[in-house]
Structure formats: structure tokens, C-alpha cells
Coordinates of C-alpha atoms in Angstrom, one line a residue:
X106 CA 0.0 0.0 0.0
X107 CA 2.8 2.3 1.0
X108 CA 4.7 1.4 -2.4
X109 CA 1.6 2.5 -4.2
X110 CA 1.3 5.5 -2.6
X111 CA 5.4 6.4 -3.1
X112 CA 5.2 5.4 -6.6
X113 CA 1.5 7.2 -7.0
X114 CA 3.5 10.4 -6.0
X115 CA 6.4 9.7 -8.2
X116 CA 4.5 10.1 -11.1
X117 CA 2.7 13.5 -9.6
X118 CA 6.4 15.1 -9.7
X119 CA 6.7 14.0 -13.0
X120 CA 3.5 15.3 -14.8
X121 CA 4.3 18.4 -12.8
X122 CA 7.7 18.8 -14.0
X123 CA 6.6 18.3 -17.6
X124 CA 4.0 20.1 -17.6
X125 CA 6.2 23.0 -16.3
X126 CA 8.4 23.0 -18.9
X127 CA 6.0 22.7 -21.5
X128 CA 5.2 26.3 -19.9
X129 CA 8.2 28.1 -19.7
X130 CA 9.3 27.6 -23.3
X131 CA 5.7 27.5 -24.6
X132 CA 3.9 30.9 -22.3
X133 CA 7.0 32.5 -21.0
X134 CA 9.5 32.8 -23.9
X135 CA 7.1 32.2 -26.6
X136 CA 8.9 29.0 -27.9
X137 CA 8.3 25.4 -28.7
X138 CA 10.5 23.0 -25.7
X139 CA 13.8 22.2 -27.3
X140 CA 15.0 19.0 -27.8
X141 CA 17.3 19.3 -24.9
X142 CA 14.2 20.5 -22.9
X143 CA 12.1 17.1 -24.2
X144 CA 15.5 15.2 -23.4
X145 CA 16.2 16.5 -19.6
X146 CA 12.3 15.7 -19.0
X147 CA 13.1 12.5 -20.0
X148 CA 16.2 11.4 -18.1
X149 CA 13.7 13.5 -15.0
X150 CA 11.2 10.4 -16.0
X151 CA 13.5 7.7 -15.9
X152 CA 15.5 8.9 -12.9
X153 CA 12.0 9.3 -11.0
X154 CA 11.2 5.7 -12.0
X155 CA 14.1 4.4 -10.6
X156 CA 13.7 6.0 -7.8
X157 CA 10.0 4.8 -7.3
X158 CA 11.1 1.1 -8.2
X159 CA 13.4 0.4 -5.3
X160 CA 10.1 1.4 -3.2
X161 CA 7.9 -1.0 -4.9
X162 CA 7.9 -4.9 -5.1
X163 CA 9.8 -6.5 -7.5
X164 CA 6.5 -7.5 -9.2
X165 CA 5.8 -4.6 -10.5
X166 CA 9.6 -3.7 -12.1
X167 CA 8.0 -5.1 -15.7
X168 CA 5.5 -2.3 -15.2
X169 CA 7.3 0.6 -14.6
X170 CA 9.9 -0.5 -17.1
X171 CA 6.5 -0.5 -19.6
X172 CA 5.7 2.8 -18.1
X173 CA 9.5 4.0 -18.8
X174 CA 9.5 2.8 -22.7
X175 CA 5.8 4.3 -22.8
X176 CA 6.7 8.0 -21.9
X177 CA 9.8 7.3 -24.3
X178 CA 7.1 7.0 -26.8
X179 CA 4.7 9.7 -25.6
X180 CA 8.0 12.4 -25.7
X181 CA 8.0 11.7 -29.0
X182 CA 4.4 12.0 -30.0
X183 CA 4.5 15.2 -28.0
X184 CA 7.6 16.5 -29.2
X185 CA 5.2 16.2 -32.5
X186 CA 1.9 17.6 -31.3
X187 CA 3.9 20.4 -29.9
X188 CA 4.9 21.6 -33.5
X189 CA 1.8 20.8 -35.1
X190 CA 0.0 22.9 -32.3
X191 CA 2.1 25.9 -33.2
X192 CA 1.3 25.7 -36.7
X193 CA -1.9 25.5 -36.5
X194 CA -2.8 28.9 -36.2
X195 CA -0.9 32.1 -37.8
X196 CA -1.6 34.0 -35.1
X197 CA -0.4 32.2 -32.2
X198 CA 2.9 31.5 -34.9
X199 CA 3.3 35.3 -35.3
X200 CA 2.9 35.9 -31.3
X201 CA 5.1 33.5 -30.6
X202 CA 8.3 35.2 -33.6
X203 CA 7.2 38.8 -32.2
X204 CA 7.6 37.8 -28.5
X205 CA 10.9 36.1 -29.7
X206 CA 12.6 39.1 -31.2
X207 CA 11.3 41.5 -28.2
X208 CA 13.0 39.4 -25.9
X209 CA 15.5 41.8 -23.8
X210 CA 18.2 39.6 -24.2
X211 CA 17.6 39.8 -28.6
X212 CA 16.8 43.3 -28.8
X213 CA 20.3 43.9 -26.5
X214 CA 22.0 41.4 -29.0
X215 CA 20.5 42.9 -32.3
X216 CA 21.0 46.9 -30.9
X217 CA 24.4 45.7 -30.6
X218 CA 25.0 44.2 -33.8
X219 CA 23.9 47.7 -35.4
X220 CA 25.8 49.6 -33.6
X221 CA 29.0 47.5 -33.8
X222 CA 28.7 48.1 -37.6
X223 CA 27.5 52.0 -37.3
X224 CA 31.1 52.4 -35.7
X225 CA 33.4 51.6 -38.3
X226 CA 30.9 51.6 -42.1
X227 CA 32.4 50.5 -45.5
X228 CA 31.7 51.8 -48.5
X229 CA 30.9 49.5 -51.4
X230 CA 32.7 46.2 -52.1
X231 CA 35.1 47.1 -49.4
X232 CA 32.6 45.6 -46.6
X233 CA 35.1 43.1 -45.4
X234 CA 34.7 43.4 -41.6
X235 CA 31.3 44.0 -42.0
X236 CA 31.1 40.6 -43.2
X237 CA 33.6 39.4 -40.9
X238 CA 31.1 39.9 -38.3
X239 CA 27.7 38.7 -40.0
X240 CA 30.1 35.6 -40.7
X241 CA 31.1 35.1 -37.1
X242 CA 27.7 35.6 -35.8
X243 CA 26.2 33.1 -38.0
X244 CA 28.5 30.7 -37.4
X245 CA 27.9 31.1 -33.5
X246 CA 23.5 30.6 -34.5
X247 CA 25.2 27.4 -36.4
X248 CA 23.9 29.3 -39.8
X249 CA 25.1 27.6 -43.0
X250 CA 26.4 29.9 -45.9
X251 CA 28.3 30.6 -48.7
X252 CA 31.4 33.1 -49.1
X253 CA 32.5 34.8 -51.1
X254 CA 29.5 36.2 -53.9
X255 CA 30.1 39.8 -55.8
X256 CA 33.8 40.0 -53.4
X257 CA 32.4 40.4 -50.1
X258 CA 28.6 39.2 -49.8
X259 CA 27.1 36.0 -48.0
X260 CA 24.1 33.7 -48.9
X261 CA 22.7 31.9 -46.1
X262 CA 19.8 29.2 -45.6
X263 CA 18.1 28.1 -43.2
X264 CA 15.5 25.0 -43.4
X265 CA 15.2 21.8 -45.0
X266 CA 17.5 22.0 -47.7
X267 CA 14.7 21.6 -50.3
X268 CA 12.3 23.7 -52.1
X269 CA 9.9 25.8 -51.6
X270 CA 12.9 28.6 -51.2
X271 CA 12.8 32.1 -50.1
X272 CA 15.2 34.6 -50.0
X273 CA 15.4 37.8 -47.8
X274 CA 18.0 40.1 -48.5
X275 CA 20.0 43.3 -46.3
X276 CA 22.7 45.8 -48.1
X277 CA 25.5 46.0 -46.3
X278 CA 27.3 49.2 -47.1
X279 CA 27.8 52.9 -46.3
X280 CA 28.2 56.1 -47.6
X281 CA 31.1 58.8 -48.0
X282 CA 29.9 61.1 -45.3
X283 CA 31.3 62.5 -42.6
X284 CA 28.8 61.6 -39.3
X285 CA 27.7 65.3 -37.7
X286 CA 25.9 63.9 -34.9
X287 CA 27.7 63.2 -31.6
X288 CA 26.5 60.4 -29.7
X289 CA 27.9 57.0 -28.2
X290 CA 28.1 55.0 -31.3
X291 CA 29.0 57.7 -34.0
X292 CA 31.0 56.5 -37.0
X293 CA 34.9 56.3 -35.9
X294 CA 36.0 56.6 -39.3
X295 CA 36.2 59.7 -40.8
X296 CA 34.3 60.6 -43.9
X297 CA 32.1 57.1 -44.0
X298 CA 28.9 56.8 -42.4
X299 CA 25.8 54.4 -42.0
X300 CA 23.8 57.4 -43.5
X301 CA 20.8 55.1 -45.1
X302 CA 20.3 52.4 -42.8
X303 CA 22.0 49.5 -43.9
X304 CA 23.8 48.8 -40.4
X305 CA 20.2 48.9 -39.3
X306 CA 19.3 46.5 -42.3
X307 CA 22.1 43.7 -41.4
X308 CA 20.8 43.5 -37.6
X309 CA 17.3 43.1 -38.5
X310 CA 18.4 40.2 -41.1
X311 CA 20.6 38.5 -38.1
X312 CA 18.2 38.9 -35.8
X313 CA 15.2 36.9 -38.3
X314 CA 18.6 34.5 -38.3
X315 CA 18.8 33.8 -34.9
X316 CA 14.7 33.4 -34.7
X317 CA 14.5 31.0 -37.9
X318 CA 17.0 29.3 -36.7
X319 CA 15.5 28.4 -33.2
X320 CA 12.4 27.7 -35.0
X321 CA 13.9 25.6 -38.0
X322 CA 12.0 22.3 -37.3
X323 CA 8.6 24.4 -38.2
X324 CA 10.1 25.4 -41.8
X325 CA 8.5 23.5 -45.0
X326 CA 11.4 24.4 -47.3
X327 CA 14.8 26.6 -47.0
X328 CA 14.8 30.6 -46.2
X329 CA 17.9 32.0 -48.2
X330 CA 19.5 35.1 -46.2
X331 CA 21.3 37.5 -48.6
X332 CA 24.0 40.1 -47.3
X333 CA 24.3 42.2 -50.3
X334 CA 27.6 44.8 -50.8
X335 CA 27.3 47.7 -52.9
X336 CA 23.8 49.1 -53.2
X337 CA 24.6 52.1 -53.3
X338 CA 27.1 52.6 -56.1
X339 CA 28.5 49.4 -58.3
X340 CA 25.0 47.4 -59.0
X341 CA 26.2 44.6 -55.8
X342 CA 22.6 42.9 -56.5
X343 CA 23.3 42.6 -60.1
X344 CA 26.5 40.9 -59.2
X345 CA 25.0 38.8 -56.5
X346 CA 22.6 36.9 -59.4
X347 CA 25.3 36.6 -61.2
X348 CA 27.4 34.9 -58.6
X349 CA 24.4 32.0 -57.9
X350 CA 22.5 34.5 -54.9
X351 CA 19.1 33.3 -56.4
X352 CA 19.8 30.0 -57.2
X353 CA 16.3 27.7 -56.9
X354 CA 14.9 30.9 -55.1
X355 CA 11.3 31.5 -56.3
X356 CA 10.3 34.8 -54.2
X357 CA 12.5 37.7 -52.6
X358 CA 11.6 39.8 -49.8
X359 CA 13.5 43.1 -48.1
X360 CA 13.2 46.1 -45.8
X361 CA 14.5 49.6 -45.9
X362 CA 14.2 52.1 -42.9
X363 CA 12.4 55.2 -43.5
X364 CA 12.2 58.6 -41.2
X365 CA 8.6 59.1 -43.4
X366 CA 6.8 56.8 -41.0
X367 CA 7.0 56.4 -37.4
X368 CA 8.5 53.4 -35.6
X369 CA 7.6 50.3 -36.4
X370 CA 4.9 51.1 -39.1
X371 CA 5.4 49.0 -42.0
X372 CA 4.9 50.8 -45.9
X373 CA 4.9 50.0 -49.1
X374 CA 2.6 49.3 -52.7
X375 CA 1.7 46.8 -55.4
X376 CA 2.9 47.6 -58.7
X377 CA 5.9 50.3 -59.3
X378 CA 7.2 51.7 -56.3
X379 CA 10.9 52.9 -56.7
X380 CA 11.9 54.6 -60.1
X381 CA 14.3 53.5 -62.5
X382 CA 17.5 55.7 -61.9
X383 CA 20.0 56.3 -65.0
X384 CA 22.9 58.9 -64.9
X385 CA 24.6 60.2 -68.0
X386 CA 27.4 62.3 -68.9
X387 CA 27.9 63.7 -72.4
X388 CA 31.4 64.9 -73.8
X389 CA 31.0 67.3 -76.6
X390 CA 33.9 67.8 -79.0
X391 CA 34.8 70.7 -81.8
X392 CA 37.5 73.0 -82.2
X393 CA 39.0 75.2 -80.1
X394 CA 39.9 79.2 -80.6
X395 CA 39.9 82.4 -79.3
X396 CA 37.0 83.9 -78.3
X397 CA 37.6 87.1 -80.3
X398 CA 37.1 85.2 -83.9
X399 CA 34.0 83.1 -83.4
X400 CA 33.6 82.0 -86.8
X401 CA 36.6 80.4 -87.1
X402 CA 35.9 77.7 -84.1
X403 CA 33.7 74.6 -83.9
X404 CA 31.4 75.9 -80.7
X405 CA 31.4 73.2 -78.1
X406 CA 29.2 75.5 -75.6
X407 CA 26.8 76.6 -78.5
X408 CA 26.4 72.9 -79.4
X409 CA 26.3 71.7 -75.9
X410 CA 23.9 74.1 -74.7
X411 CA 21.3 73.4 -77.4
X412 CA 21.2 70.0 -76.3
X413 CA 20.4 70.6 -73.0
X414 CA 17.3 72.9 -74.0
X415 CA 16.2 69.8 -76.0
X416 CA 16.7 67.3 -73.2
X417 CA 14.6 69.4 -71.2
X418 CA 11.8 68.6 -73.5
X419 CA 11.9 64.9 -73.7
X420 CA 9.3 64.9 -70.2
X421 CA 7.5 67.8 -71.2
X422 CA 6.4 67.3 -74.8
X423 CA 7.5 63.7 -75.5
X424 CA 6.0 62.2 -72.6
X425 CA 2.3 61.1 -70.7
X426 CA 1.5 63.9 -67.9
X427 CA -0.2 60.9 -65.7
X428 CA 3.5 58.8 -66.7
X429 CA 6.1 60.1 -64.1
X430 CA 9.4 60.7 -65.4
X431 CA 12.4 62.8 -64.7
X432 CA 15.1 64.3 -66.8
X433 CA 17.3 66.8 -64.5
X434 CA 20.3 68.4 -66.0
X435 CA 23.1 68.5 -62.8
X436 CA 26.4 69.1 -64.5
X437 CA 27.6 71.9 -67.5
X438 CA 31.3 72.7 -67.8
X439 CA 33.0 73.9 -70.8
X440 CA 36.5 75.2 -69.2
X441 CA 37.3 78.4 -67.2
X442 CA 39.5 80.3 -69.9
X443 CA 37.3 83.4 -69.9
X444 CA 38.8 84.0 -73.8
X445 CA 39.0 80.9 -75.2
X446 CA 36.1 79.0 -76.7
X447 CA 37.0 75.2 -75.7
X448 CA 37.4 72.6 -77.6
X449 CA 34.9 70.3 -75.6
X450 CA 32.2 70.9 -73.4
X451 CA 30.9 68.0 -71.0
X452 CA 27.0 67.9 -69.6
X453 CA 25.3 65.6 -67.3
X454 CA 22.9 64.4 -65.5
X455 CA 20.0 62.0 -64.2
X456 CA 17.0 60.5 -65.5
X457 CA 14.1 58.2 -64.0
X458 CA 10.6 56.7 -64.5
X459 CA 8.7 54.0 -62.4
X460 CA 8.7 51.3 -65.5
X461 CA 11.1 49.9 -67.6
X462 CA 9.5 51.0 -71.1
X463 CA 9.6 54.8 -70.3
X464 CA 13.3 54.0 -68.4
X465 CA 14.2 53.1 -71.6
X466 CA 13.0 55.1 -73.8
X467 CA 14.3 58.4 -72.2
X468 CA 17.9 56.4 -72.3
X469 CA 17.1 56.2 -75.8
X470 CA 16.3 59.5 -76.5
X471 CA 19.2 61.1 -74.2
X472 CA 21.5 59.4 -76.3
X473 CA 19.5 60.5 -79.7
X474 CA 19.7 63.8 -78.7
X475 CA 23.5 64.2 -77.5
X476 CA 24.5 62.4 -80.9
X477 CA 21.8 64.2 -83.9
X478 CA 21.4 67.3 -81.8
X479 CA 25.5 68.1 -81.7
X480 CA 26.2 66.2 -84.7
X481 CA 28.2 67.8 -87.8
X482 CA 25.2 68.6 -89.6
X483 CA 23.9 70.6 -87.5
X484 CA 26.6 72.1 -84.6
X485 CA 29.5 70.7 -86.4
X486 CA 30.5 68.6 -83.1
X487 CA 30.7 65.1 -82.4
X488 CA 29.1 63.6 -79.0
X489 CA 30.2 60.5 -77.1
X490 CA 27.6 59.9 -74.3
X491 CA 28.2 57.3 -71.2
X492 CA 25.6 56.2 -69.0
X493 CA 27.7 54.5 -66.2
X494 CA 25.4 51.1 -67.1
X495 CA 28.2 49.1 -64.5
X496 CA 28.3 51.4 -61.9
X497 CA 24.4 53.3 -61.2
X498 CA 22.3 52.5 -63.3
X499 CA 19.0 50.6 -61.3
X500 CA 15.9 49.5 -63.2
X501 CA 12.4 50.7 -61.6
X502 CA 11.5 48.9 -58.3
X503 CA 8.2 46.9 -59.3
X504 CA 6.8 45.7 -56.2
X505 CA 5.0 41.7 -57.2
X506 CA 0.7 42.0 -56.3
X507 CA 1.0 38.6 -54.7
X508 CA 4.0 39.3 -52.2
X509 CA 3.2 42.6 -51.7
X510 CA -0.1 41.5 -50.2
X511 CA 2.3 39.0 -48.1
X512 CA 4.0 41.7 -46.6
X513 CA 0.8 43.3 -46.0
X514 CA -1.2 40.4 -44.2
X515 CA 1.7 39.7 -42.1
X516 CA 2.3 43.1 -41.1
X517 CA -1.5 43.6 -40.3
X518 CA -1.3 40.2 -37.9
X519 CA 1.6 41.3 -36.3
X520 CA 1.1 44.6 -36.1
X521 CA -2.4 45.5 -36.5
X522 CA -4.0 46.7 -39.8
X523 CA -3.5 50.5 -39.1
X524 CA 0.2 50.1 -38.8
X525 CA 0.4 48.9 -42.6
X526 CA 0.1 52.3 -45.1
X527 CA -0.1 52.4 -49.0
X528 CA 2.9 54.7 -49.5
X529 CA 3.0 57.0 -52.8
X530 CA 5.4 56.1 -55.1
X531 CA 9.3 57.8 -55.0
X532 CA 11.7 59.1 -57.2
X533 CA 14.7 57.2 -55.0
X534 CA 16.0 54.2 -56.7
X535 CA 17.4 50.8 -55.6
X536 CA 19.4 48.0 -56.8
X537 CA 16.7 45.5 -55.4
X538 CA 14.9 46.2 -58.7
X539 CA 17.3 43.3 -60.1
X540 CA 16.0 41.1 -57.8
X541 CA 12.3 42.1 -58.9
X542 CA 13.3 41.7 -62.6
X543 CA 14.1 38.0 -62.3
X544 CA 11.7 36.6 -59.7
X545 CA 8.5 37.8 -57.5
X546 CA 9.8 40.7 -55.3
X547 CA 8.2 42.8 -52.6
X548 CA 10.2 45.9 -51.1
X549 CA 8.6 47.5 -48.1
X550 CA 9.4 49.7 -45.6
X551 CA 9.8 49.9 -41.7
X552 CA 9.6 53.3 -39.7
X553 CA 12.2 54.6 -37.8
X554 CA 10.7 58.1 -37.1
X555 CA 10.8 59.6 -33.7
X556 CA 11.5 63.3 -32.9
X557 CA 12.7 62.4 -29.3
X558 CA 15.7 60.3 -30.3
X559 CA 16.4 62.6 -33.3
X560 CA 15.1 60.3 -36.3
X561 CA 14.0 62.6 -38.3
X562 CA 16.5 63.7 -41.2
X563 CA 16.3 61.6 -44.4
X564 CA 18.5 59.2 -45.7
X565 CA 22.0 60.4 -47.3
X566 CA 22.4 62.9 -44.9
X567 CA 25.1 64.0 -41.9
X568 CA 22.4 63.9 -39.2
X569 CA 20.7 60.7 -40.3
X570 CA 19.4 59.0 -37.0
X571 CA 17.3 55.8 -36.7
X572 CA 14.8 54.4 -33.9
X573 CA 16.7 51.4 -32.9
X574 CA 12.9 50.2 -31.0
X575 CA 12.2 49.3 -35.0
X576 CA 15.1 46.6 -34.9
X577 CA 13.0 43.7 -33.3
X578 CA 10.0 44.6 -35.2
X579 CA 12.0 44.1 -38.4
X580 CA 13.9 41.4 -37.5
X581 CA 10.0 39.8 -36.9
X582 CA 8.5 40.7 -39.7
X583 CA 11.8 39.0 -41.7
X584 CA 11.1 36.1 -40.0
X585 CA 7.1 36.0 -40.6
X586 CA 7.4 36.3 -44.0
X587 CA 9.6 33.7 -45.0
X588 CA 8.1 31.0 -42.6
X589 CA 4.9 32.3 -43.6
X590 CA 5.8 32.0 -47.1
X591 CA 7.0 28.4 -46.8
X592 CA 4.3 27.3 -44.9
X593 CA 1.8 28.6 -48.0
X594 CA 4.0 27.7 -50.7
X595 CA 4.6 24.0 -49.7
X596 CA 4.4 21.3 -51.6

């Protein structure tokens, strides 16, 4: 009777114990029990058991030894039910990656990554400590990858191996600009600065890392992480395709901060959302001679300055008023010899439009103009035109219906429907548009605005500022979408 009792008892502390831990990782910390969890349950079981047997007659060692293999089995049906359970709905699957990335201890770890990087930027293709670092801290998650792609990038993945996959991509490079705000963290290298964001962008990335990773037994197919170098000059996404980035990736997903909205509110459109961004620089040759004769020379600034007056017509009488392009003239030199006519004059500029048939055709007709407006038949001049097509030269940014309403149902279960807004197209441009050009692409953004901590200048400039409470959010939503996506994409 008193064995029965003991062993009754036994079992109490047991179901108690499991039951307790199913509660900490599952309530507390927002996370399915580990396998080392399930497995110090178990040796709990079997030690209790042992422990009851000695107080028990030896009859009844068979049974407990039943009981023992039993709950063996019943870890493992539970380790299953546990999984299925958090599948099962999207909303208690999105609670559970929010809580994850608002941890303390993760927002600590991912503030810190940013700012580790926001200290000491790299401009583009030289980001070799900056990927030093995402390197070591994926190694430390136990993050496979590959290194190098387009000199200093990283491709990462996360899952099964197998398809469906899913990429999510972060830029990591800087700007030549000299930091004028002083606080803790401010760039220690002089003239380079984090002045759009993308120290902000590889944290977020890491942190969706770190969360994927933890939650990789709930993934139906492989998250691809992409660390991208040189967005912002030198096309780093265009060289990033071409070294493999996208390889069996079917959909691509990124983030880009944005003082326009306040923290944590997530932005973006279907359809064109970034314009296609061309530069061009036109060197205009004739003869030179002094300025008193000016029949005798072939007028370079005569020539020159008719073609600007006709590139400035190529938006307003060549093109739809509801079709949104630019043509900007930014550059006119023709010497500084006061009595000298010169013998070549060189003009420049930019040119954008939010799809790739009126991109086009205003590169097109830039070059039509430079040539036929300067040419010997008319000005006498010849006209070579370069449009830096391998350095800056982005297609438009067209955001895919289909992900785009992705981003947006995740960001309305996360966050609630009135922190997702329809933004208005922009003029900006990014190299993501290579990305959208080959496969399904969303680009959205994240708010970082906050007048209290200073997050309120725009992107490219000295007194850029972010809100770092944004970081978690991002690194969430990262982490949403491609699990998310996997999970609806499975087959």
C-alpha cells in the first residue's frame, strides 16, 4: 500500500515537471520546448522511476519498465503535437516570432550588432569586416552559408534544404559622409557613415537569423538570407545573381528604414514603387579658338547648350502627364578660360521613370539627342555619351501583387492593420529592382521616425538617425514572411 502511494507520488512530480516546462518555453518565452528541454524531461522520467522502483515490489519492475519505454514513446508524440500545435494557427505562430525578437536579451544582442557596424561603415565592395562579423555571428547561431558572392557578400539558408525557397535580403554598405551627430556610437571613421540604414538592415536580417533558426524544425522548405555589398554605387545585386545568390529561389523579400513613418509602421505598394535611376554624362567635341574670332571655331558650348534645352523637352512634350518621369540636367562645364572657346564641353545628369519601357526610352532618346542634336550637320561637333550602365544605373523597383499582399497580411497580424500604409510612389531608386526583374519581389518599408531620439533627417544625410525600438520589429516581420511563405507555398 505504502509502495503504491510512493510510486503514486512519483508520477505526480513528473507530470508536474513536464508540464512546467511545456510552460516556460511554450507561455513565458514564446517558444516550442527544445529537444534538450524534451530530453532532460526525459532522463527527469526515468531517474523518478528508478527512484520509485526500489520502493515498490519487485513485481511490479516489468511495469514501470513498460511505463518508462511508454513515456519514451509519448516524448515523442509530444515533441510532434507540440509543433503541429504551433502551426496550426498564424496567429499564435506570429505571437510567438514577435515575443521572440522582443525578448531583452535579442533586442540587446541585435542593438548591438547595429551599432558594432554603425562604428566603423564601408563603402561598397570594401565591406570586409562587416562581413567578418555577420560571418562570425552566424557561425555562432550554427547558420550555414556561402562566401564569397560579388567579393564580399554571403548567402545563407536556413531549413530543409529543399524547395519551396525564399530569399530575404540586407545591403551592407555605407556612404562617404562624414557623421555630424555626436552620440555614443557615432562613425569612428572619418568621412564614412551608416547614412541610409544598412547597419540597421544587417541586424534586423541576423536577428530573423537567430529566430529562424530556433524555429527551423517548423520550416517547409529553405529561407535564403542574402548580405548584399554595394547598393549604393557598383549594382552589388546585379553581381550577386550573377554569382548564384538566387539559385532555386522562387520569391525575394527586403526592408528599408524610412524617417517618413513612425516606428515600427510598415509601408509599401503593389505595382511600381521605386523609379528606374539612369545617370549620363555627355562629352561634346569641336575645335577650339579664341574667343575674339567666333567664326573660325567649332562651338562646343553653342552645341552643348542646345542639347540641354532639347533634353529638357523629352518629359514635357515627348511624354504622358499621368507617366512620371524625370530628366534633371546636374552638371555643364566647358573650361574656365574666360577668352578661349574650348574645344569640348561636357554635360550631365540623371533621368528616372517608375517602368522599364519609359526608363528606356528616355535612355534612348538622351543618347538620340547628345548624338543628332550636336552632330556635324547641324553644330559641327561630335558627342560620345556614357551612362555608367556598371556602376548606377537601377531598373524601376516593381513591387509583385502577390507578395506585396504578403507583406501586407503579415504586417496587419503582427502589427495590426492600421500600422500597414499604402505609401505614394518615390523618385529614389534601388538595386533591389534586379532582384524584382528575375523573380517575385516585394520591397517595403519599416519606420524609424521619432522626434525624441532625433530620427527625423532623411536618408543620405550627416544627421541621419534611426529608432533602434524598430530593430526587433524588423527582424520579426523578416522572419514572418519567409516562414509564412513556406508554410503557404509548400508542396
Amino acid at each position: 500500500m505504502v509502495s503504491q502511494i510512493t510510486s503514486t507520488l512519483c508520477w505526480v512530480l513528473v507530470l508536474i515537471y513536464t508540464i512546467t516546462t511545456f510552460i516556460n518555453c511554450n507561455v513565458v518565452y514564446g517558444l516550442a520546448p527544445s529537444s534538450a528541454d524534451l530530453d532532460s524531461t526525459c532522463n527527469f522520467v526515468k531517474s523518478s522511476v528508478s527512484s520509485c522502483s526500489s520502493s515498490v515490489s519487485k513485481e511490479n519492475e516489468d511495469d514501470h519498465q513498460h511505463a518508462d519505454d511508454q513515456y519514451s514513446t509519448q516524448r515523442q508524440n509530444h515533441s510532434k503535437s507540440v509543433y503541429s500545435c504551433r502551426t496550426s494557427s498564424s496567429i499564435s505562430e506570429t505571437t510567438s516570432i514577435l515575443s521572440m525578437a522582443k525578448n531583452p536579451e535579442m533586442v540587446k544582442w541585435i542593438k548591438t550588432i547595429r551599432r558594432r557596424i554603425h562604428e566603423y561603415p564601408e563603402l561598397a565592395y570594401e565591406e570586409f569586416e562587416t562581413s567578418r562579423l555577420i560571418r562570425t555571428e552566424l557561425d555562432r547561431i550554427g547558420v550555414r552559408y556561402r562566401f564569397p558572392l560579388a567579393k564580399t557578400g554571403i548567402r545563407a539558408s536556413i531549413g530543409t534544404g529543399s524547395p519551396p525557397f525564399v530569399a530575404v535580403r540586407a545591403d551592407m554598405d555605407a556612404l562617404p559622409i562624414q557623421e555630424s551627430i555626436e552620440w555614443e556610437h557615432k562613425s569612428k571613421v572619418a568621412g564614412k557613415m551608416h547614412a541610409c540604414g544598412h547597419d540597421a538592415h544587417v541586424a534586423m536580417l541576423l536577428g530573423a537569423a537567430k529566430i529562424l533558426k530556433a524555429r527551423e524544425n517548423h520550416l517547409k522548405g529553405t529561407v535564403v538570407l542574402i548580405f548584399q555589398p554595394a547598393e549604393e554605387a557598383g549594382n552589388g545585386a546585379k553581381r550577386m545573381i550573377e554569382d548564384g545568390a538566387l539559385e532555386n529561389v522562387e520569391a525575394i523579400f527586403t526592408t528599408h528604414v524610412s524617417t517618413e513613418l513612425p516606428t515600427s509602421v510598415i509601408g509599401s505598394r503593389p505595382g511600381p514603387l521605386l523609379a528606374g535611376c539612369g545617370f549620363f554624362r555627355a562629352v561634346i567635341t569641336g575645335k577650339e579658338e579664341h574667343a575674339g574670332n567666333p567664326h573660325r571655331p567649332v562651338d562646343t558650348l553653342l552645341a552643348a547648350s542646345a542639347a540641354v534645352i532639347s533634353l529638357q523637352s523629352l518629359v514635357s512634350r515627348e511624354t504622358n502627364p499621368m507617366d512620371s518621369q524625370v530628366v534633371s540636367m546636374a552638371s555643364f562645364n566647358g573650361g574656365d578660360n574666360l577668352d578661349v572657346i574650348p574645344e569640348s564641353s561636357v554635360l550631365g545628369g540623371t533621368f528616372r521613370a517608375f517602368s522599364n519601357t519609359s526608363f528606356y526610352r528616355l535612355r534612348q532618346r538622351i543618347e538620340q539627342v547628345c548624338n543628332c542634336g550636336t552632330s556635324k550637320s547641324i553644330q559641327k561637333c561630335s558627342a560620345e555619351v556614357d551612362f555608367f550602365e556598371g556602376e548606377s544605373f537601377y531598373p524601376p523597383t516593381v513591387n509583385d501583387d502577390e507578395m506585396n499582399e504578403h507583406v501586407r497580411n503579415v504586417a496587419a497580424g503582427m502589427l495590426g492593420s492600421k500600422n500597414f500604409r499604402v505609401v505614394p510612389q518615390m523618385m529614389g531608386a534601388e538595386d533591389f529592382s534586379f532582384y524584382s526583374q528575375v523573380i517575385p519581389a516585394a520591397f517595403f518599408f519599416i519606420g524609424v521616425m521619432n522626434e525624441q531620439v532625433g530620427s527625423t533627417h532623411s536618408g543620405h544625410s550627416p544627421y541621419f538617425m534611426i529608432d533602434e525600438e524598430a530593430l526587433p520589429i524588423g527582424a520579426a516581420m523578416h522572419a514572418e514572411i519567409a516562414e509564412r511563405y513556406l508554410s503557404e507555398h509548400y508542396r
